[in-house]
Amino acid sequence: MTSVQTSPRVRPAPEDVEESMARALNAALRDSMAADRSVHVLGEDVGALGGVFRVTDGLTAEFGEDRCTDTPLAEAGILGSAIGMCLYGARPVVEMQFDAFAHPAFEQLVGHAAKMRNRTRGAVSLPLTVRVPYGGGIGGVEHHSDSSEAYYTHTPGLHVVTPATVDDAYGLLRQAIASDDPVVFLEPKRLYWGKQPFRRTLDVPPIGRAVVRRPGRDAVLITYGPSLEVCLETAEAAKPLGLDVAVLDLRSLVPLDDETICELVRRTGRAVVVHEATGFGGVGAEIAARITERCFHQLEAPVLRVTGFDIPYPPPKLESHHLPSVDRVLDALARLQWDGRPGGVSLAGA
Amino acid sequence: MTSVQTSPRVRPAPEDVEESMARALNAALRDSMAADRSVHVLGEDVGALGGVFRVTDGLTAEFGEDRCTDTPLAEAGILGSAIGMCLYGARPVVEMQFDAFAHPAFEQLVGHAAKMRNRTRGAVSLPLTVRVPYGGGIGGVEHHSDSSEAYYTHTPGLHVVTPATVDDAYGLLRQAIASDDPVVFLEPKRLYWGKQPFRRTLDVPPIGRAVVRRPGRDAVLITYGPSLEVCLETAEAAKPLGLDVAVLDLRSLVPLDDETICELVRRTGRAVVVHEATGFGGVGAEIAARITERCFHQLEAPVLRVTGFDIPYPPPKLESHHLPSVDRVLDALARLQWDGRPGGVSLAGA
Amino acid sequence: MTLTENTALVRPDTAALLPDNDPVRVLETPAAADLDPEDLLRLYRELVLGRRYNEQATALVKQGRLAVYPSSTGQEACQVAAALALSTQDWLFPTYRDTLSVVLRGVDPVQTLTLLRGDWHTGYDPHATRVAPLCTPLATHLPHAVGLAHAARVAGDDVVAMALVGDGGTSEGDFHEALNFAGVWCAPVVFLVQNNGYAISVPLAKQTAAPTLAHKAVGYGVRGVLVDGNDAPAMLGVLTEAVARARAGGGPTLVEALTYRVDAHTNADDATRYRSTAEVEAWRERDPLARLERHLLETGGLDTGTIEEARAAAERMAADLRTRMHVEPAVAPLGLFDHVYAEPTPQLLEQREFLLAELSEDVEGNSSP
Amino acid sequence: MTLTENTALVRPDTAALLPDNDPVRVLETPAAADLDPEDLLRLYRELVLGRRYNEQATALVKQGRLAVYPSSTGQEACQVAAALALSTQDWLFPTYRDTLSVVLRGVDPVQTLTLLRGDWHTGYDPHATRVAPLCTPLATHLPHAVGLAHAARVAGDDVVAMALVGDGGTSEGDFHEALNFAGVWCAPVVFLVQNNGYAISVPLAKQTAAPTLAHKAVGYGVRGVLVDGNDAPAMLGVLTEAVARARAGGGPTLVEALTYRVDAHTNADDATRYRSTAEVEAWRERDPLARLERHLLETGGLDTGTIEEARAAAERMAADLRTRMHVEPAVAPLGLFDHVYAEPTPQLLEQREFLLAELSEDVEGNSSP
Ligand SMILES: Cc1ncc(C[n+]2csc(CCOP(=O)(O)OP(=O)(O)O)c2C)c(N)n1
Ligand SMILES: Cc1ncc(C[n+]2csc(CCOP(=O)(O)OP(=O)(O)O)c2C)c(N)n1
Ligand SMILES: [Mg+2]
Ligand SMILES: [Mg+2]
C-alpha cells in the first residue's frame, strides 16, 4: 500500500504539532474512552495489532480487552452485538476493516441501527459509531478501495460523516462518538498517513456543517473526504486561468448543510460536485438535484459532477483513470458555460 | 394485506384476457422454465406454497423440486448458491420474500453478482434474476414495504428493472431471465392483484427502454413501478386545470433511457420525478441531476421530485402520509413556475 | 508442542456439549411428581391465559383490529416458560411470534400488539420493560441479545438475556454469528429455538440435515439441550436451569424446543398447501395446555375451582384486550419525523413543514362547506 | 407419534458425524509405510515446488512486482493436497491465500497472480480452468461452491467442488449458510478449513469456543474430519477420501487442517505484534516439506538425485515466473468499460468516449514538444 501525502493546507498555525490522520483518529478514540467509560471499541484486529491501519493502536493495552475487543471475524455479528451493547448503555465504536467488508453487516445497519430510535419512538437510542476506512488511491486490490457512502446516505436514521483534515478527523470522530445516534464515520484511507497541523480540539464545526476551505467568486467545488485535496489543487490550478474558485468541504453528508451549499452556489452561480464513488446514484446526484431545486434561477450553468465511472472499482494499475483528477475537475469547470460571462473566460485546453 | 386495484389503462385490447400481475409473472416463470431447462427457481416458500404472493404457484408440481426449490431460510445462501449454479451453466431465478429481506444478501449481490463478469473479463457471466417484491401501500408491518432500488442502481454491474403493467411484468421478466447479466427485478407488490389485459407476449420494448404511457405537451411525470398509477391519475386530474401532462414509465432504471427522458423534457421543458423510496439519494436525484446536466437550457423550471420522506417506512396507519399521492404530484406540477408561460396557468389550490 | 496447542485454547469437553437425541420430558416421567405444586399451578394459569390470548388476538384480526397475527397457539408452553424463567432484571428478545411471552413478562398487551395493529413499530419502552422490540428480520436480533448480555457481564451486572428464534431462523448467518460470539464471550444468554416444524411452508427436513437443532450448539462450544416444547414443566425446568447457569457465569445454552404451530403461519397463510390435517390433529393431541391439565387432574394438583378461576382470569384479560383494541388508536402523522434522529435534521424539519401544511389544507378543505 | 417424528427427517446418526478430537496423522504412524511410493514422491515434488513458489512470490513483492502477497509458506501440504485430490472435471474455490493450489491445478502462475499484481481482478478463465476467482471477502465463495456442486449433481454430472477457507472465515455467516445448504442438498462439496491459528492477528481462541473447527460440521449433519495439516500424506489421504465420498453421493465433508502461517499475514503485516518468535520457531519444526523429506529419507523413498531434480524443477518454475513477472503487463484503460455488462449501457459508452478523449489528449499533449 502506498502512502499519499497530504500537504498541510488547513490552519497552518505554527504552534501546532503535525500529525497524521490515523494518529489523530487514534487520539480521538483514546480521549473518548478516557472521558467516558461507556465507550467501547470492537472489531477485527483492533486489539494487539491496533487495526490494520493502526487507528486503534495501544487502546487494548491502555483500556483492557473489555474496552477494546478483538471480535470473531463476522461483521453482522460485530455490528449486531454493538447494537445490543447500546441497549445496555454502552457507546460502541465499531471498526469495519475495509468499506466493502461492511456489506455483510448491511442488514444490521439498515434494518436495525438506522431504525431503532424511530421504531421505539425515541425510547431506545443507539449511540453507535461505525468507522469505515473508504475510498481508493492506495493501490488496493479488489474490495479494498470502495466508496459506499451513497448506500448509507440513502438510509434514513444514519448520520454519515467524513473528515478531510486531521483536525476534523479528531473533532468529528469525538462528536460522532458523543452523538446519541448511529454515525457512519467514513475515513478516507488515502489520507491516513499524510501529516497536517493538529490541534487535538473539540472545537471544530458540528456534524451537519460544511466548511469553506477556500473562498472564491466564480464557481464552487463541492466535495468531501478523499477528494478535498483534488479540489483544492484544482482551484489553485484554475487561478492562473482567471477563475476564482471556492472549495466547500461537506464533512457531513447526513445531515447535509443545504444552507452553506446554497449560499455558495447563489454567490457563484456555478457548481461542480466531486467524489470518488460511482456517479450514478451517488451523493453528487442528490447534491446536484437539490441545488437545482433550490437555486435554479441563480445557476448560470447546470451543476456538473466529477465522479468515479459507473464501473466496479478498478485494479491498482488502472485506478488513476477512474478517480477524479485535477484535470477532470478543471475540465468540468471549463464546461460551466462561461461564454456569456462578463470578461469571458476560456478554459479550452485546460 | 389489502389489495390495491389497478385499472386497465394500458392497451385495453378487447381480444386480450385480463390477468393480475402475480399471474403474469407466474406465466413468465412457467414459460421461461419450459423454454429453457437451465432456468431454476429458488427461494423461501417457492415450492408447495407457491411463494407468499403465489408468483411461483405450481412450478414445483410442474417442473419438480430440482427446478423450483424451497431453500433453507438464508438469503445470502440463496443468492450465493445461485451464483454458484450460474458457474455451472444454470440460469437461476431467485425470489427474495420481501425487499428488506434481500439485505442479508447484500454482500453477495454487490460483492459478487455485480462484479463477476467484470472481474473475469467476461469469462464468467451470471445470467441471474433476483426477484424482489418491493414498495408499500399494502398495509404491511415494519420491513414489509421498503423500496431499495437506489442501493441497486448505484451498484455497477446490476441491471435494475421494474414493471408497472401486466404485459411488462411478463415481458420484462422473460427478458430478465434471458439476460446474461444479473437483473434485480423489482415487483411492485401493490400491483400484484389488480387485473389488466394480458397479451402474454415477448413483444414489449427491451430492458433499457422507457415507454410513454401518456403523451403531453406541458410537463412530463417521470416514474416507475408502483407510482405509475399515481402519475396517470395526476395527469388526468391536471387536464381540467389546463395542463397537458405526459407520463413516462421508465421500466428500467439501469440502463436508464436517457434518450427518451431528454426528448420528453426538451419537448415539455418541465419535469417531475415520482417514486416511493426515500427522496434523499433516491433514483429521482440521479434522474433530476442528469436531466439538468443534459437539458439545462430547455428547462423552464427545476426538475422537482415527489418521493417518500427521508424516514423509515411508516407503519400501516401512517403510510398514506408518506407515499406520493395525486395531490402531491399536482402540487409539484403547480410549483413548476408557470408564471411566464404564454397563456398562463394557475394551479393554485390544485 | 502438539498441534492442538496451536491455539492456546482450553477446548471444551466435547461430550459435555453433545445434546441428547431424546428431548427432555417431565410430564411423562415419574419425576414430574416431585415438582413444586405452586409452580405447576402458576404454569397452568399462564397456559390458560396464553391460550385465551392467542384466541383473542386471532379474533381481533378477523375483526380488522390487527393487521396481522402470527399465532403461538400450540406453542404456549414455550412462551410461558420463556417469560417465567427470567428474573426482573433480565432481558427478553422476542420475534413477531412471541407476543405472548412479552405479555407474560408484564408488558401491556395493547402496547405489545402495536406493531401488529399497525399504528407504530414498537408500542412499549424496551428499557422500562427489558423487552427488545419484536423482531421481524429473522435471527437478526440474536446478536443484539449477545451484545446486551456481554455488556452486562462486562459491567459486572447480574443480567441474563433470553433470545427466541424459530427453526427456520437457525439457518440465517446471524444465528451463527450470534452463537459464535456468545460462545467466545461466554455471554449470559439463552437461545430458545421454538422448533415448530415449519418455516412458513418449509419443513425442517428442507431446513437442515442436522441431527437436531440443539446439535448446532456443539460448533460454538455452547451447551445444547433438546426439550419437549409442549411439556410445560420440562420447558420451565430446562430454561430455568439454563438461565441459572448463564447467571452463574456458566455461559450460553442453546435450547431446542420441539413444538408445533397449530394455526397457520399468520392469518394470511394457507397452511393446507403444505401440511395435512392428520398431522395437525396429531399435534393437537400433544397440546401443552391439555397435557398439563390432564397431569394435574390425574395427580390431584388441580380442582375445578382453580380451573374456573384460571379461565375467568383469562376471560377478563381477553375482555379487557378486546375493549381496548376496539378503540381506534390516535395516530400522529407529524410524529413520523420526531424520532428518526435525536434532533431532526434541517431536511426533516422542512418535510415536517410540508406535511403540516398539507394536513392543515386538508382540515381547511374538510371544514369548508 | 413421537416428538421427533415432527420433522419427517431421517436424522443422521450423531456418532457418525462427530469428529475425533485427535487429528489424522500419517507421518508419525506406522501406516505411513504402506503409502504408495509414487504418490509420496509426487507430493514431495509438489511441496518443493510450492515452497519455491512462495519464496519467489514473496521476493516479487519486495521487487515491486506484486502489490501484495499473502503467503502460504508452512501451509504447502494443504495447498498441494487440495490440488492433487481433485480430478480434472472438479472445481476449486480458492481464497487470496490459495494461489499455490491454483497453480498446482495447472493455472499459469502469472495469470494466477494477476489479482495480486494489480493489473486485473482475475487473470484466468474460471470455466477453462475450473477454478473460481480468488475470493477476498471471507467465506463468501463457499455458497458458490455449494451452488455449483448442487447444479452439477442435479445435472447428473460427476463433479466435486473443493472450497478453501481460513479459520477466521468460519465465523462468517456465509460459512454457516453454505454448510447448511450443502447438508440439506447433500451436495458434492468438500470444505477445507486451513486453520493456521490466526485471522490476521486474532488467535483461534478469540475466534471460537468450539472444541475443534471440525466439530462445526455436526450442526449441519455434515461429516467433520480433523487432520494434521502439515502432514502431507495425511492431508492427501483425508481429502482424497472426502472427494471420493462426495463423488459417490455421500455428501459434503468439512475438513479442518491444523497448520500454521509461517510468514506474516501479508507482506504489509507485522506479525511480531501478535505472536512470539518462539511460537513461529516451534512451528517451523513441524514444517510440512521438511517432515516429508525426513520421512522419505528415513524410509528410503528418496535419494539425493530425486531431491536435486525436484529442486531444479522448482528453480525452473521460479526463474520462469520471475522473468515473466518482470515484464510490466500491458493494461488497457478502456477495458474498464468492456465487461461491466454483456453489452455496455449507453451511459458506459459515453464514459468510455470521455476516457478515450482524455487518453487521446494525453497522447497529443505528450507528443507535442
Ligand atoms: C431475513 C428474513 N427473511 C425472510 C423473512 C420472511 N419470513 C417471515 S417468517 C418466516 C418463516 C420463519 O420460520 P421460523 O424461523 O421457523 O419461525 P416461525 O414463523 O415458524 O415461528 C419467513 C421466511 C423474514 N422475516 N426475515
Ligand atoms: C468479509 C471480510 N471481512 C474482513 C476481511 C479482511 N481480512 C482479510 S484476511 C482476514 C483474516 C482472515 O483469516 P483466516 O480466515 O483465518 O484466513 P488466513 O488469512 O489466516 O488464511 C481479514 C479479517 C475480508 N477479507 N473479508
Ligand atoms: Mg418455525
Ligand atoms: Mg487463519
PDB file of C-alpha atoms in Angstrom, chain A residues 100 103-104 106-107 110-112 114-115 118-119 142-143 146-157 253-254 256 275 277-290 292-294 296-297 299-305 309-313 337, chain B residues 100 103-104 106-107 110-112 114-115 118-119 142-143 146-157 253-254 256 275 277-290 292-294 296-297 299-305 309-313 337:
ATOM      1  CA  ALA A 100     -16.585  -3.490   1.231  1.00  0.00           C
ATOM      2  CA  HIS A 103     -21.522  -5.117   3.382  1.00  0.00           C
ATOM      3  CA  PRO A 104     -22.115  -8.375   5.276  1.00  0.00           C
ATOM      4  CA  PHE A 106     -25.763  -4.241   5.754  1.00  0.00           C
ATOM      5  CA  GLU A 107     -28.932  -5.697   7.227  1.00  0.00           C
ATOM      6  CA  VAL A 110     -30.139  -0.627   7.581  1.00  0.00           C
ATOM      7  CA  GLY A 111     -32.641  -2.886   9.306  1.00  0.00           C
ATOM      8  CA  HIS A 112     -31.686  -2.160  12.897  1.00  0.00           C
ATOM      9  CA  ALA A 114     -30.899   3.065  11.364  1.00  0.00           C
ATOM     10  CA  LYS A 115     -34.379   2.230  12.629  1.00  0.00           C
ATOM     11  CA  ASN A 118     -37.635   5.606  15.298  1.00  0.00           C
ATOM     12  CA  ARG A 119     -39.305   2.271  15.835  1.00  0.00           C
ATOM     13  CA  GLU A 142     -10.395  -5.770  -5.378  1.00  0.00           C
ATOM     14  CA  HIS A 143     -12.727  -4.992  -2.446  1.00  0.00           C
ATOM     15  CA  ASP A 146     -14.736   1.072  -2.427  1.00  0.00           C
ATOM     16  CA  SER A 147     -16.788   4.107  -1.535  1.00  0.00           C
ATOM     17  CA  SER A 148     -20.195   3.074  -0.234  1.00  0.00           C
ATOM     18  CA  GLU A 149     -21.406   6.367   1.163  1.00  0.00           C
ATOM     19  CA  ALA A 150     -24.422   6.563  -1.131  1.00  0.00           C
ATOM     20  CA  TYR A 151     -25.888   3.405   0.385  1.00  0.00           C
ATOM     21  CA  TYR A 152     -25.674   4.982   3.806  1.00  0.00           C
ATOM     22  CA  THR A 153     -26.853   8.475   2.907  1.00  0.00           C
ATOM     23  CA  HIS A 154     -29.984   6.968   1.364  1.00  0.00           C
ATOM     24  CA  THR A 155     -30.782   5.230   4.650  1.00  0.00           C
ATOM     25  CA  PRO A 156     -32.819   7.452   6.995  1.00  0.00           C
ATOM     26  CA  GLY A 157     -31.673   7.202  10.573  1.00  0.00           C
ATOM     27  CA  LEU A 253     -23.314  14.071   4.175  1.00  0.00           C
ATOM     28  CA  VAL A 254     -26.232  13.458   6.509  1.00  0.00           C
ATOM     29  CA  LEU A 256     -26.318  17.928   4.640  1.00  0.00           C
ATOM     30  CA  HIS A 275     -16.431  12.462  -5.332  1.00  0.00           C
ATOM     31  CA  ALA A 277     -17.778   6.895  -5.751  1.00  0.00           C
ATOM     32  CA  THR A 278     -19.629   5.775  -8.839  1.00  0.00           C
ATOM     33  CA  GLY A 279     -21.530   8.730 -10.231  1.00  0.00           C
ATOM     34  CA  PHE A 280     -24.842   7.035 -10.998  1.00  0.00           C
ATOM     35  CA  GLY A 281     -26.995   7.490  -7.937  1.00  0.00           C
ATOM     36  CA  GLY A 282     -24.060   8.826  -5.973  1.00  0.00           C
ATOM     37  CA  VAL A 283     -24.135  11.560  -3.382  1.00  0.00           C
ATOM     38  CA  GLY A 284     -23.317  14.026  -6.148  1.00  0.00           C
ATOM     39  CA  ALA A 285     -26.670  13.324  -7.756  1.00  0.00           C
ATOM     40  CA  GLU A 286     -28.514  14.315  -4.606  1.00  0.00           C
ATOM     41  CA  ILE A 287     -26.478  17.462  -4.197  1.00  0.00           C
ATOM     42  CA  ALA A 288     -26.891  18.465  -7.811  1.00  0.00           C
ATOM     43  CA  ALA A 289     -30.628  17.779  -7.678  1.00  0.00           C
ATOM     44  CA  ARG A 290     -31.221  19.811  -4.541  1.00  0.00           C
ATOM     45  CA  THR A 292     -31.119  22.865  -8.847  1.00  0.00           C
ATOM     46  CA  GLU A 293     -34.379  22.693  -6.889  1.00  0.00           C
ATOM     47  CA  ARG A 294     -33.284  25.494  -4.580  1.00  0.00           C
ATOM     48  CA  PHE A 296     -32.422  27.283 -10.205  1.00  0.00           C
ATOM     49  CA  HIS A 297     -32.569  30.947 -11.091  1.00  0.00           C
ATOM     50  CA  LEU A 299     -27.498  28.956 -11.797  1.00  0.00           C
ATOM     51  CA  GLU A 300     -25.516  30.117 -14.796  1.00  0.00           C
ATOM     52  CA  ALA A 301     -24.838  26.550 -15.821  1.00  0.00           C
ATOM     53  CA  PRO A 302     -26.021  23.097 -14.808  1.00  0.00           C
ATOM     54  CA  VAL A 303     -24.391  21.616 -11.742  1.00  0.00           C
ATOM     55  CA  LEU A 304     -21.796  19.189 -13.062  1.00  0.00           C
ATOM     56  CA  ARG A 305     -20.370  16.123 -11.417  1.00  0.00           C
ATOM     57  CA  PHE A 309     -17.192   5.918 -13.501  1.00  0.00           C
ATOM     58  CA  ASP A 310     -20.164   3.561 -13.312  1.00  0.00           C
ATOM     59  CA  ILE A 311     -17.891   0.540 -13.036  1.00  0.00           C
ATOM     60  CA  PRO A 312     -16.619  -1.723 -10.268  1.00  0.00           C
ATOM     61  CA  TYR A 313     -13.570  -0.161  -8.656  1.00  0.00           C
ATOM     62  CA  GLN A 337     -20.781  27.800 -19.841  1.00  0.00           C
TER      63      GLN A 337
ATOM     64  CA  ALA B 100     -35.927  -5.754   3.202  1.00  0.00           C
ATOM     65  CA  HIS B 103     -30.473  -7.057   2.701  1.00  0.00           C
ATOM     66  CA  PRO B 104     -28.800 -10.067   4.333  1.00  0.00           C
ATOM     67  CA  PHE B 106     -26.306  -7.518   0.105  1.00  0.00           C
ATOM     68  CA  GLU B 107     -22.705  -8.619   0.080  1.00  0.00           C
ATOM     69  CA  VAL B 110     -22.800  -6.162  -4.523  1.00  0.00           C
ATOM     70  CA  GLY B 111     -19.570  -8.051  -3.897  1.00  0.00           C
ATOM     71  CA  HIS B 112     -20.145 -10.936  -6.267  1.00  0.00           C
ATOM     72  CA  ALA B 114     -22.472  -7.347  -9.721  1.00  0.00           C
ATOM     73  CA  LYS B 115     -18.753  -7.912 -10.204  1.00  0.00           C
ATOM     74  CA  ASN B 118     -16.118  -7.663 -14.910  1.00  0.00           C
ATOM     75  CA  ARG B 119     -13.583  -9.304 -12.646  1.00  0.00           C
ATOM     76  CA  GLU B 142     -42.216  -2.933   9.509  1.00  0.00           C
ATOM     77  CA  HIS B 143     -39.757  -4.400   6.968  1.00  0.00           C
ATOM     78  CA  ASP B 146     -39.397  -0.954   1.599  1.00  0.00           C
ATOM     79  CA  SER B 147     -38.079   0.292  -1.710  1.00  0.00           C
ATOM     80  CA  SER B 148     -34.378  -0.412  -2.026  1.00  0.00           C
ATOM     81  CA  GLU B 149     -33.878   0.322  -5.704  1.00  0.00           C
ATOM     82  CA  ALA B 150     -31.370   3.116  -5.092  1.00  0.00           C
ATOM     83  CA  TYR B 151     -28.950   0.699  -3.460  1.00  0.00           C
ATOM     84  CA  TYR B 152     -29.056  -1.448  -6.563  1.00  0.00           C
ATOM     85  CA  THR B 153     -28.958   1.296  -9.176  1.00  0.00           C
ATOM     86  CA  HIS B 154     -25.810   2.672  -7.560  1.00  0.00           C
ATOM     87  CA  THR B 155     -24.121  -0.720  -7.970  1.00  0.00           C
ATOM     88  CA  PRO B 156     -22.404  -1.072 -11.362  1.00  0.00           C
ATOM     89  CA  GLY B 157     -22.919  -4.490 -12.874  1.00  0.00           C
ATOM     90  CA  LEU B 253     -33.599   2.035 -14.016  1.00  0.00           C
ATOM     91  CA  VAL B 254     -30.313   0.533 -15.170  1.00  0.00           C
ATOM     92  CA  LEU B 256     -31.645   4.292 -17.927  1.00  0.00           C
ATOM     93  CA  HIS B 275     -41.145   7.436  -6.636  1.00  0.00           C
ATOM     94  CA  ALA B 277     -38.474   5.433  -1.958  1.00  0.00           C
ATOM     95  CA  THR B 278     -36.868   7.945   0.342  1.00  0.00           C
ATOM     96  CA  GLY B 279     -36.016  11.040  -1.659  1.00  0.00           C
ATOM     97  CA  PHE B 280     -32.534  11.703  -0.326  1.00  0.00           C
ATOM     98  CA  GLY B 281     -30.139   9.927  -2.635  1.00  0.00           C
ATOM     99  CA  GLY B 282     -33.017   8.178  -4.358  1.00  0.00           C
ATOM    100  CA  VAL B 283     -33.259   7.358  -8.035  1.00  0.00           C
ATOM    101  CA  GLY B 284     -35.068  10.647  -8.515  1.00  0.00           C
ATOM    102  CA  ALA B 285     -31.925  12.522  -7.569  1.00  0.00           C
ATOM    103  CA  GLU B 286     -29.957  10.843 -10.329  1.00  0.00           C
ATOM    104  CA  ILE B 287     -32.664  11.493 -12.882  1.00  0.00           C
ATOM    105  CA  ALA B 288     -33.042  15.116 -11.871  1.00  0.00           C
ATOM    106  CA  ALA B 289     -29.286  15.634 -11.908  1.00  0.00           C
ATOM    107  CA  ARG B 290     -28.785  14.152 -15.347  1.00  0.00           C
ATOM    108  CA  THR B 292     -30.280  19.204 -15.624  1.00  0.00           C
ATOM    109  CA  GLU B 293     -26.862  18.312 -16.981  1.00  0.00           C
ATOM    110  CA  ARG B 294     -28.278  17.442 -20.353  1.00  0.00           C
ATOM    111  CA  PHE B 296     -30.374  22.817 -18.762  1.00  0.00           C
ATOM    112  CA  HIS B 297     -31.306  25.372 -21.391  1.00  0.00           C
ATOM    113  CA  LEU B 299     -35.734  23.678 -18.615  1.00  0.00           C
ATOM    114  CA  GLU B 300     -38.373  26.251 -17.703  1.00  0.00           C
ATOM    115  CA  ALA B 301     -38.227  25.200 -14.071  1.00  0.00           C
ATOM    116  CA  PRO B 302     -36.076  22.966 -11.915  1.00  0.00           C
ATOM    117  CA  VAL B 303     -36.822  19.284 -12.059  1.00  0.00           C
ATOM    118  CA  LEU B 304     -38.856  18.535  -8.954  1.00  0.00           C
ATOM    119  CA  ARG B 305     -39.190  15.305  -7.038  1.00  0.00           C
ATOM    120  CA  PHE B 309     -39.913  11.292   3.047  1.00  0.00           C
ATOM    121  CA  ASP B 310     -36.446  10.737   4.479  1.00  0.00           C
ATOM    122  CA  ILE B 311     -37.798   8.470   7.193  1.00  0.00           C
ATOM    123  CA  PRO B 312     -38.018   4.735   7.810  1.00  0.00           C
ATOM    124  CA  TYR B 313     -41.090   3.352   6.080  1.00  0.00           C
ATOM    125  CA  GLN B 337     -43.009  28.112 -12.420  1.00  0.00           C
TER     126      GLN B 337
END
